[in-house]
């Protein structure tokens, strides 16, 4: 995976210093993936492009400098962990509802010496009770449709902060369907930007939602309600 990583980092204008840690992470991911379900992407070069570089492309779209970031439904660590590896000033919380994945993430952080990364086993809608409006940024990829995702993520973001939803380019209808949720939860769409994943011949979309008002206390609701009646 070294070559696509080096080329992709050059394309993104990012330092190559993080390559050894990303390679180690990739090794740990593919080894653990043999015994548990972490990713459907198993070719090392594809991991480099579709997981690492897709995550790292965000560094050119948002200011992460010194910010606290919660990655909601991080799975095997995407997008949060590659971002933190390449930008050590990000104060990162990785949140996932599946305990085995969080155990894996803790193992990766231990192996890479990332002592300040919080790996949290929990559901976003429950985590909000103790961490309401306490992050500068929330990010999420491949977790839920945008109306549901907004209710999971926006309550965690402080007013003035932002929620970054990583989506495919055909998410137009999802974005329209989320208009009410965004408004009710105190957000405002700030920017919708398409970006190319270096070396992958694929374009993805980042929806940046600014938190302009506090989220009303009754949100997030229990997951069954979020699912049954999305805002
Ligand atoms: N974000 C990663 C990525 O793009 O590779 C993982 C995506 S995976 C398809 C979705 C993850 O979201 C799973 O690991 C699942 O356990 C987690 N998840 C789903 N609902 C969640 C919730 N309410 N709170 C926290 N994690 C959740």
PDB file of C-alpha atoms and ligand atoms in Angstrom:
ATOM      1  CA  UNK A   1       0.000   0.000   0.000  1.00  0.00           C
ATOM      2  CA  UNK A   2       3.019   2.307   0.245  1.00  0.00           C
ATOM      3  CA  UNK A   3       3.001   3.515  -3.357  1.00  0.00           C
ATOM      4  CA  UNK A   4      -0.687   4.554  -3.571  1.00  0.00           C
ATOM      5  CA  UNK A   5      -0.364   6.163  -0.147  1.00  0.00           C
ATOM      6  CA  UNK A   6       2.682   8.207  -1.166  1.00  0.00           C
ATOM      7  CA  UNK A   7       1.102   9.250  -4.443  1.00  0.00           C
ATOM      8  CA  UNK A   8      -2.213  10.110  -2.782  1.00  0.00           C
ATOM      9  CA  UNK A   9      -0.593  12.158  -0.027  1.00  0.00           C
ATOM     10  CA  UNK A  10       1.342  14.077  -2.673  1.00  0.00           C
ATOM     11  CA  UNK A  11      -1.878  14.733  -4.602  1.00  0.00           C
ATOM     12  CA  UNK A  12      -3.535  15.991  -1.423  1.00  0.00           C
ATOM     13  CA  UNK A  13      -0.496  18.116  -0.574  1.00  0.00           C
ATOM     14  CA  UNK A  14      -0.025  16.307   2.758  1.00  0.00           C
ATOM     15  CA  UNK A  15       3.193  15.275   4.489  1.00  0.00           C
ATOM     16  CA  UNK A  16       4.507  11.742   3.943  1.00  0.00           C
ATOM     17  CA  UNK A  17       5.579  11.492   7.604  1.00  0.00           C
ATOM     18  CA  UNK A  18       2.422   9.555   8.506  1.00  0.00           C
ATOM     19  CA  UNK A  19       3.049   6.713   6.032  1.00  0.00           C
ATOM     20  CA  UNK A  20       4.729   4.267   8.474  1.00  0.00           C
ATOM     21  CA  UNK A  21       1.845   4.571  10.968  1.00  0.00           C
ATOM     22  CA  UNK A  22      -0.787   4.221   8.245  1.00  0.00           C
ATOM     23  CA  UNK A  23       0.988   1.119   6.906  1.00  0.00           C
ATOM     24  CA  UNK A  24       1.084  -0.440  10.370  1.00  0.00           C
ATOM     25  CA  UNK A  25      -2.616   0.365  10.843  1.00  0.00           C
ATOM     26  CA  UNK A  26      -3.354  -1.238   7.460  1.00  0.00           C
ATOM     27  CA  UNK A  27      -1.459  -4.400   8.455  1.00  0.00           C
ATOM     28  CA  UNK A  28      -3.333  -4.662  11.754  1.00  0.00           C
ATOM     29  CA  UNK A  29      -6.652  -4.062   9.990  1.00  0.00           C
ATOM     30  CA  UNK A  30      -6.156  -6.746   7.350  1.00  0.00           C
ATOM     31  CA  UNK A  31      -4.815  -9.258   9.875  1.00  0.00           C
ATOM     32  CA  UNK A  32      -7.751  -8.773  12.264  1.00  0.00           C
ATOM     33  CA  UNK A  33     -10.148  -8.794   9.312  1.00  0.00           C
ATOM     34  CA  UNK A  34      -9.266 -12.485   8.829  1.00  0.00           C
ATOM     35  CA  UNK A  35     -10.991 -13.330  12.115  1.00  0.00           C
ATOM     36  CA  UNK A  36     -13.668 -10.632  12.419  1.00  0.00           C
ATOM     37  CA  UNK A  37     -15.693  -8.474  10.069  1.00  0.00           C
ATOM     38  CA  UNK A  38     -14.039  -5.067   9.883  1.00  0.00           C
ATOM     39  CA  UNK A  39     -14.004  -4.232   6.183  1.00  0.00           C
ATOM     40  CA  UNK A  40     -15.124  -5.638   2.842  1.00  0.00           C
ATOM     41  CA  UNK A  41     -12.075  -4.017   1.261  1.00  0.00           C
ATOM     42  CA  UNK A  42      -9.210  -6.488   1.480  1.00  0.00           C
ATOM     43  CA  UNK A  43      -6.615  -5.498  -1.144  1.00  0.00           C
ATOM     44  CA  UNK A  44      -3.936  -3.359   0.566  1.00  0.00           C
ATOM     45  CA  UNK A  45      -3.870  -0.770  -2.255  1.00  0.00           C
ATOM     46  CA  UNK A  46      -7.660  -0.426  -2.016  1.00  0.00           C
ATOM     47  CA  UNK A  47      -7.430   0.029   1.763  1.00  0.00           C
ATOM     48  CA  UNK A  48      -4.910   2.806   1.095  1.00  0.00           C
ATOM     49  CA  UNK A  49      -7.198   4.592  -1.356  1.00  0.00           C
ATOM     50  CA  UNK A  50     -10.764   3.856  -0.250  1.00  0.00           C
ATOM     51  CA  UNK A  51     -10.208   4.005   3.508  1.00  0.00           C
ATOM     52  CA  UNK A  52      -7.085   6.068   4.219  1.00  0.00           C
ATOM     53  CA  UNK A  53      -7.064   8.587   1.363  1.00  0.00           C
ATOM     54  CA  UNK A  54     -10.861   8.969   1.346  1.00  0.00           C
ATOM     55  CA  UNK A  55     -10.620   9.924   5.044  1.00  0.00           C
ATOM     56  CA  UNK A  56      -7.578  12.163   4.568  1.00  0.00           C
ATOM     57  CA  UNK A  57      -9.198  14.118   1.721  1.00  0.00           C
ATOM     58  CA  UNK A  58     -11.234  15.846   4.448  1.00  0.00           C
ATOM     59  CA  UNK A  59      -8.110  17.677   5.607  1.00  0.00           C
ATOM     60  CA  UNK A  60      -8.339  19.874   2.490  1.00  0.00           C
ATOM     61  CA  UNK A  61     -12.041  20.580   2.975  1.00  0.00           C
ATOM     62  CA  UNK A  62     -12.309  21.492   6.669  1.00  0.00           C
ATOM     63  CA  UNK A  63     -10.133  23.185   9.269  1.00  0.00           C
ATOM     64  CA  UNK A  64      -9.263  20.500  11.851  1.00  0.00           C
ATOM     65  CA  UNK A  65      -6.522  22.547  13.546  1.00  0.00           C
ATOM     66  CA  UNK A  66      -6.596  21.840  17.313  1.00  0.00           C
ATOM     67  CA  UNK A  67     -10.231  20.742  17.115  1.00  0.00           C
ATOM     68  CA  UNK A  68     -12.041  18.045  19.070  1.00  0.00           C
ATOM     69  CA  UNK A  69     -13.622  15.489  16.730  1.00  0.00           C
ATOM     70  CA  UNK A  70     -16.042  12.647  17.385  1.00  0.00           C
ATOM     71  CA  UNK A  71     -16.259   9.990  14.665  1.00  0.00           C
ATOM     72  CA  UNK A  72     -19.762   8.520  14.981  1.00  0.00           C
ATOM     73  CA  UNK A  73     -20.061   4.866  13.903  1.00  0.00           C
ATOM     74  CA  UNK A  74     -16.349   4.740  13.200  1.00  0.00           C
ATOM     75  CA  UNK A  75     -16.265   0.962  12.551  1.00  0.00           C
ATOM     76  CA  UNK A  76     -12.624   0.125  11.833  1.00  0.00           C
ATOM     77  CA  UNK A  77     -11.671   3.782  12.415  1.00  0.00           C
ATOM     78  CA  UNK A  78     -12.869   5.734   9.381  1.00  0.00           C
ATOM     79  CA  UNK A  79     -12.577   8.616   8.876  1.00  0.00           C
ATOM     80  CA  UNK A  80     -11.252   9.542  12.355  1.00  0.00           C
ATOM     81  CA  UNK A  81      -8.125   7.487  12.818  1.00  0.00           C
ATOM     82  CA  UNK A  82      -6.295   8.346   9.562  1.00  0.00           C
ATOM     83  CA  UNK A  83      -7.113  12.007  10.243  1.00  0.00           C
ATOM     84  CA  UNK A  84      -5.597  11.821  13.742  1.00  0.00           C
ATOM     85  CA  UNK A  85      -2.528   9.911  12.499  1.00  0.00           C
ATOM     86  CA  UNK A  86      -1.748  12.642   9.969  1.00  0.00           C
ATOM     87  CA  UNK A  87      -2.833  15.540  12.187  1.00  0.00           C
ATOM     88  CA  UNK A  88      -1.761  14.864  15.798  1.00  0.00           C
ATOM     89  CA  UNK A  89      -3.382  18.091  17.024  1.00  0.00           C
ATOM     90  CA  UNK A  90      -6.870  16.641  16.468  1.00  0.00           C
ATOM     91  CA  UNK A  91      -8.443  15.573  19.793  1.00  0.00           C
ATOM     92  CA  UNK A  92     -10.182  12.435  18.651  1.00  0.00           C
ATOM     93  CA  UNK A  93     -13.011  10.319  20.041  1.00  0.00           C
ATOM     94  CA  UNK A  94     -13.873   7.139  18.128  1.00  0.00           C
ATOM     95  CA  UNK A  95     -17.409   5.985  18.893  1.00  0.00           C
ATOM     96  CA  UNK A  96     -19.017   2.718  17.831  1.00  0.00           C
ATOM     97  CA  UNK A  97     -21.868   0.572  19.089  1.00  0.00           C
ATOM     98  CA  UNK A  98     -20.017  -2.689  18.375  1.00  0.00           C
ATOM     99  CA  UNK A  99     -17.688  -3.641  21.239  1.00  0.00           C
ATOM    100  CA  UNK A 100     -15.388  -5.872  19.191  1.00  0.00           C
ATOM    101  CA  UNK A 101     -14.626  -3.070  16.774  1.00  0.00           C
ATOM    102  CA  UNK A 102     -13.837  -0.703  19.633  1.00  0.00           C
ATOM    103  CA  UNK A 103     -11.488  -3.323  21.148  1.00  0.00           C
ATOM    104  CA  UNK A 104      -9.705  -3.509  17.791  1.00  0.00           C
ATOM    105  CA  UNK A 105      -9.425   0.289  17.641  1.00  0.00           C
ATOM    106  CA  UNK A 106      -7.915   0.367  21.140  1.00  0.00           C
ATOM    107  CA  UNK A 107      -5.366  -2.257  20.038  1.00  0.00           C
ATOM    108  CA  UNK A 108      -4.415  -0.119  17.032  1.00  0.00           C
ATOM    109  CA  UNK A 109      -4.074   3.008  19.184  1.00  0.00           C
ATOM    110  CA  UNK A 110      -1.905   1.084  21.674  1.00  0.00           C
ATOM    111  CA  UNK A 111       0.298  -0.298  18.878  1.00  0.00           C
ATOM    112  CA  UNK A 112       0.738   3.149  17.319  1.00  0.00           C
ATOM    113  CA  UNK A 113       1.249   4.965  20.628  1.00  0.00           C
ATOM    114  CA  UNK A 114      -1.849   7.142  20.153  1.00  0.00           C
ATOM    115  CA  UNK A 115      -2.473   7.511  23.867  1.00  0.00           C
ATOM    116  CA  UNK A 116      -4.816  10.479  23.692  1.00  0.00           C
ATOM    117  CA  UNK A 117      -7.398   8.901  21.372  1.00  0.00           C
ATOM    118  CA  UNK A 118     -10.602   7.938  23.219  1.00  0.00           C
ATOM    119  CA  UNK A 119     -12.065   4.668  21.912  1.00  0.00           C
ATOM    120  CA  UNK A 120     -15.634   4.515  23.175  1.00  0.00           C
ATOM    121  CA  UNK A 121     -18.080   1.631  23.009  1.00  0.00           C
ATOM    122  CA  UNK A 122     -21.550   3.145  22.869  1.00  0.00           C
ATOM    123  CA  UNK A 123     -24.473   4.316  20.824  1.00  0.00           C
ATOM    124  CA  UNK A 124     -24.387   7.933  19.665  1.00  0.00           C
ATOM    125  CA  UNK A 125     -27.909   8.638  20.872  1.00  0.00           C
ATOM    126  CA  UNK A 126     -26.986   7.436  24.398  1.00  0.00           C
ATOM    127  CA  UNK A 127     -23.477   8.967  24.428  1.00  0.00           C
ATOM    128  CA  UNK A 128     -25.139  12.361  23.891  1.00  0.00           C
ATOM    129  CA  UNK A 129     -26.520  12.276  27.454  1.00  0.00           C
ATOM    130  CA  UNK A 130     -23.049  12.864  28.930  1.00  0.00           C
ATOM    131  CA  UNK A 131     -21.367  14.597  25.971  1.00  0.00           C
ATOM    132  CA  UNK A 132     -23.957  16.970  24.682  1.00  0.00           C
ATOM    133  CA  UNK A 133     -22.635  19.860  22.575  1.00  0.00           C
ATOM    134  CA  UNK A 134     -19.071  19.105  23.634  1.00  0.00           C
ATOM    135  CA  UNK A 135     -17.239  18.577  20.309  1.00  0.00           C
ATOM    136  CA  UNK A 136     -16.034  21.107  17.762  1.00  0.00           C
ATOM    137  CA  UNK A 137     -16.663  18.603  14.993  1.00  0.00           C
ATOM    138  CA  UNK A 138     -18.551  15.362  14.403  1.00  0.00           C
ATOM    139  CA  UNK A 139     -17.859  13.245  11.326  1.00  0.00           C
ATOM    140  CA  UNK A 140     -19.528  10.131  10.015  1.00  0.00           C
ATOM    141  CA  UNK A 141     -19.252   7.816   6.999  1.00  0.00           C
ATOM    142  CA  UNK A 142     -21.562   4.973   5.945  1.00  0.00           C
ATOM    143  CA  UNK A 143     -23.654   4.802   9.124  1.00  0.00           C
ATOM    144  CA  UNK A 144     -27.238   5.907   8.361  1.00  0.00           C
ATOM    145  CA  UNK A 145     -29.364   8.055   6.080  1.00  0.00           C
ATOM    146  CA  UNK A 146     -28.815  11.770   6.563  1.00  0.00           C
ATOM    147  CA  UNK A 147     -32.052  12.561   8.466  1.00  0.00           C
ATOM    148  CA  UNK A 148     -31.225   9.857  11.048  1.00  0.00           C
ATOM    149  CA  UNK A 149     -27.538  10.695  11.069  1.00  0.00           C
ATOM    150  CA  UNK A 150     -28.237  14.331  11.862  1.00  0.00           C
ATOM    151  CA  UNK A 151     -30.105  13.304  15.021  1.00  0.00           C
ATOM    152  CA  UNK A 152     -27.201  11.044  16.054  1.00  0.00           C
ATOM    153  CA  UNK A 153     -24.496  13.630  15.368  1.00  0.00           C
ATOM    154  CA  UNK A 154     -25.732  17.222  15.699  1.00  0.00           C
ATOM    155  CA  UNK A 155     -26.550  16.980  19.447  1.00  0.00           C
ATOM    156  CA  UNK A 156     -22.860  16.196  20.068  1.00  0.00           C
ATOM    157  CA  UNK A 157     -21.612  19.343  18.303  1.00  0.00           C
ATOM    158  CA  UNK A 158     -21.201  22.624  20.158  1.00  0.00           C
ATOM    159  CA  UNK A 159     -22.908  25.699  18.707  1.00  0.00           C
ATOM    160  CA  UNK A 160     -20.456  27.169  16.216  1.00  0.00           C
ATOM    161  CA  UNK A 161     -19.058  23.713  15.426  1.00  0.00           C
ATOM    162  CA  UNK A 162     -19.899  21.501  12.457  1.00  0.00           C
ATOM    163  CA  UNK A 163     -21.093  18.043  11.487  1.00  0.00           C
ATOM    164  CA  UNK A 164     -19.333  16.521   8.467  1.00  0.00           C
ATOM    165  CA  UNK A 165     -21.348  13.874   6.630  1.00  0.00           C
ATOM    166  CA  UNK A 166     -19.372  11.810   4.110  1.00  0.00           C
ATOM    167  CA  UNK A 167     -21.727  10.694   1.364  1.00  0.00           C
ATOM    168  CA  UNK A 168     -21.783   9.503  -2.220  1.00  0.00           C
ATOM    169  CA  UNK A 169     -22.482  11.966  -5.016  1.00  0.00           C
ATOM    170  CA  UNK A 170     -26.007  10.634  -5.522  1.00  0.00           C
ATOM    171  CA  UNK A 171     -27.170  11.829  -2.085  1.00  0.00           C
ATOM    172  CA  UNK A 172     -29.258  14.751  -3.391  1.00  0.00           C
ATOM    173  CA  UNK A 173     -32.557  13.229  -2.340  1.00  0.00           C
ATOM    174  CA  UNK A 174     -31.157  12.341   1.098  1.00  0.00           C
ATOM    175  CA  UNK A 175     -30.062  15.927   1.578  1.00  0.00           C
ATOM    176  CA  UNK A 176     -33.504  17.260   0.633  1.00  0.00           C
ATOM    177  CA  UNK A 177     -35.117  14.757   3.001  1.00  0.00           C
ATOM    178  CA  UNK A 178     -32.856  15.962   5.827  1.00  0.00           C
ATOM    179  CA  UNK A 179     -33.813  19.648   5.526  1.00  0.00           C
ATOM    180  CA  UNK A 180     -36.311  19.515   8.397  1.00  0.00           C
ATOM    181  CA  UNK A 181     -34.019  17.477  10.674  1.00  0.00           C
ATOM    182  CA  UNK A 182     -31.140  19.907  10.116  1.00  0.00           C
ATOM    183  CA  UNK A 183     -33.338  22.897  10.968  1.00  0.00           C
ATOM    184  CA  UNK A 184     -34.995  21.324  14.016  1.00  0.00           C
ATOM    185  CA  UNK A 185     -31.664  20.129  15.448  1.00  0.00           C
ATOM    186  CA  UNK A 186     -30.058  23.580  15.177  1.00  0.00           C
ATOM    187  CA  UNK A 187     -28.033  23.131  12.011  1.00  0.00           C
ATOM    188  CA  UNK A 188     -27.619  24.868   8.695  1.00  0.00           C
ATOM    189  CA  UNK A 189     -26.065  23.415   5.551  1.00  0.00           C
ATOM    190  CA  UNK A 190     -22.875  25.381   5.106  1.00  0.00           C
ATOM    191  CA  UNK A 191     -21.242  23.668   2.179  1.00  0.00           C
ATOM    192  CA  UNK A 192     -21.644  20.690  -0.127  1.00  0.00           C
ATOM    193  CA  UNK A 193     -18.382  19.755  -1.818  1.00  0.00           C
ATOM    194  CA  UNK A 194     -17.426  16.930  -4.116  1.00  0.00           C
ATOM    195  CA  UNK A 195     -13.912  15.588  -3.879  1.00  0.00           C
ATOM    196  CA  UNK A 196     -11.906  12.995  -5.743  1.00  0.00           C
ATOM    197  CA  UNK A 197     -10.388  10.116  -3.852  1.00  0.00           C
ATOM    198  CA  UNK A 198      -6.776  10.130  -5.071  1.00  0.00           C
ATOM    199  CA  UNK A 199      -5.956   7.175  -7.308  1.00  0.00           C
ATOM    200  CA  UNK A 200      -9.417   5.629  -6.992  1.00  0.00           C
ATOM    201  CA  UNK A 201     -11.225   7.300  -9.921  1.00  0.00           C
ATOM    202  CA  UNK A 202     -14.140   7.932  -7.608  1.00  0.00           C
ATOM    203  CA  UNK A 203     -15.828  11.138  -6.450  1.00  0.00           C
ATOM    204  CA  UNK A 204     -17.385  11.463  -3.013  1.00  0.00           C
ATOM    205  CA  UNK A 205     -19.342  14.269  -1.364  1.00  0.00           C
ATOM    206  CA  UNK A 206     -18.836  16.068   1.921  1.00  0.00           C
ATOM    207  CA  UNK A 207     -21.836  17.816   3.451  1.00  0.00           C
ATOM    208  CA  UNK A 208     -20.792  20.352   6.103  1.00  0.00           C
ATOM    209  CA  UNK A 209     -23.574  21.299   8.479  1.00  0.00           C
ATOM    210  CA  UNK A 210     -22.853  24.225  10.784  1.00  0.00           C
ATOM    211  CA  UNK A 211     -24.411  24.134  14.263  1.00  0.00           C
ATOM    212  CA  UNK A 212     -26.042  27.551  14.514  1.00  0.00           C
ATOM    213  CA  UNK A 213     -28.291  27.004  17.553  1.00  0.00           C
ATOM    214  CA  UNK A 214     -28.373  24.591  20.504  1.00  0.00           C
ATOM    215  CA  UNK A 215     -30.236  21.332  19.832  1.00  0.00           C
ATOM    216  CA  UNK A 216     -33.568  21.153  21.734  1.00  0.00           C
ATOM    217  CA  UNK A 217     -33.214  18.949  24.839  1.00  0.00           C
ATOM    218  CA  UNK A 218     -35.665  16.313  23.594  1.00  0.00           C
ATOM    219  CA  UNK A 219     -33.178  15.205  20.904  1.00  0.00           C
ATOM    220  CA  UNK A 220     -31.701  12.714  20.292  1.00  0.00           C
ATOM    221  CA  UNK A 221     -34.623  10.356  20.859  1.00  0.00           C
ATOM    222  CA  UNK A 222     -34.246   6.620  21.454  1.00  0.00           C
ATOM    223  CA  UNK A 223     -32.953   4.817  18.356  1.00  0.00           C
ATOM    224  CA  UNK A 224     -36.240   2.984  17.740  1.00  0.00           C
ATOM    225  CA  UNK A 225     -37.996   6.349  17.468  1.00  0.00           C
ATOM    226  CA  UNK A 226     -35.294   7.884  15.281  1.00  0.00           C
ATOM    227  CA  UNK A 227     -35.652   4.933  12.927  1.00  0.00           C
ATOM    228  CA  UNK A 228     -39.424   4.680  12.975  1.00  0.00           C
ATOM    229  CA  UNK A 229     -40.082   8.391  12.566  1.00  0.00           C
ATOM    230  CA  UNK A 230     -36.996  10.224  11.228  1.00  0.00           C
ATOM    231  CA  UNK A 231     -37.327  14.000  11.598  1.00  0.00           C
TER     232      UNK A 231
HETATM  233  N1  LIG B   1     -17.517   4.657   9.459  1.00  0.00           N
HETATM  234  C1  LIG B   1     -16.921   3.369   9.114  1.00  0.00           C
HETATM  235  C2  LIG B   1     -16.528   3.332   7.652  1.00  0.00           C
HETATM  236  O1  LIG B   1     -16.943   4.206   6.891  1.00  0.00           O
HETATM  237  O2  LIG B   1     -15.795   2.411   7.264  1.00  0.00           O
HETATM  238  C3  LIG B   1     -17.814   2.213   9.494  1.00  0.00           C
HETATM  239  C4  LIG B   1     -19.100   2.093   8.734  1.00  0.00           C
HETATM  240  S1  LIG B   1     -20.056   0.697   9.242  1.00  0.00           S
HETATM  241  C5  LIG B   1     -20.946   0.373   7.800  1.00  0.00           C
HETATM  242  C6  LIG B   1     -21.244   1.422  10.358  1.00  0.00           C
HETATM  243  C7  LIG B   1     -20.800   1.432  11.794  1.00  0.00           C
HETATM  244  O3  LIG B   1     -21.676   2.263  12.543  1.00  0.00           O
HETATM  245  C8  LIG B   1     -20.820   0.057  12.441  1.00  0.00           C
HETATM  246  O4  LIG B   1     -19.549  -0.231  12.970  1.00  0.00           O
HETATM  247  C9  LIG B   1     -21.899   0.174  13.529  1.00  0.00           C
HETATM  248  O5  LIG B   1     -21.575  -0.583  14.675  1.00  0.00           O
HETATM  249  C10 LIG B   1     -21.894   1.674  13.808  1.00  0.00           C
HETATM  250  N2  LIG B   1     -23.161   2.237  14.316  1.00  0.00           N
HETATM  251  C11 LIG B   1     -24.406   2.097  13.794  1.00  0.00           C
HETATM  252  N3  LIG B   1     -25.311   2.792  14.519  1.00  0.00           N
HETATM  253  C12 LIG B   1     -24.624   3.408  15.524  1.00  0.00           C
HETATM  254  C13 LIG B   1     -25.010   4.256  16.611  1.00  0.00           C
HETATM  255  N4  LIG B   1     -26.265   4.613  16.803  1.00  0.00           N
HETATM  256  N5  LIG B   1     -24.044   4.700  17.444  1.00  0.00           N
HETATM  257  C14 LIG B   1     -22.759   4.319  17.267  1.00  0.00           C
HETATM  258  N6  LIG B   1     -22.346   3.509  16.266  1.00  0.00           N
HETATM  259  C15 LIG B   1     -23.260   3.056  15.399  1.00  0.00           C
END
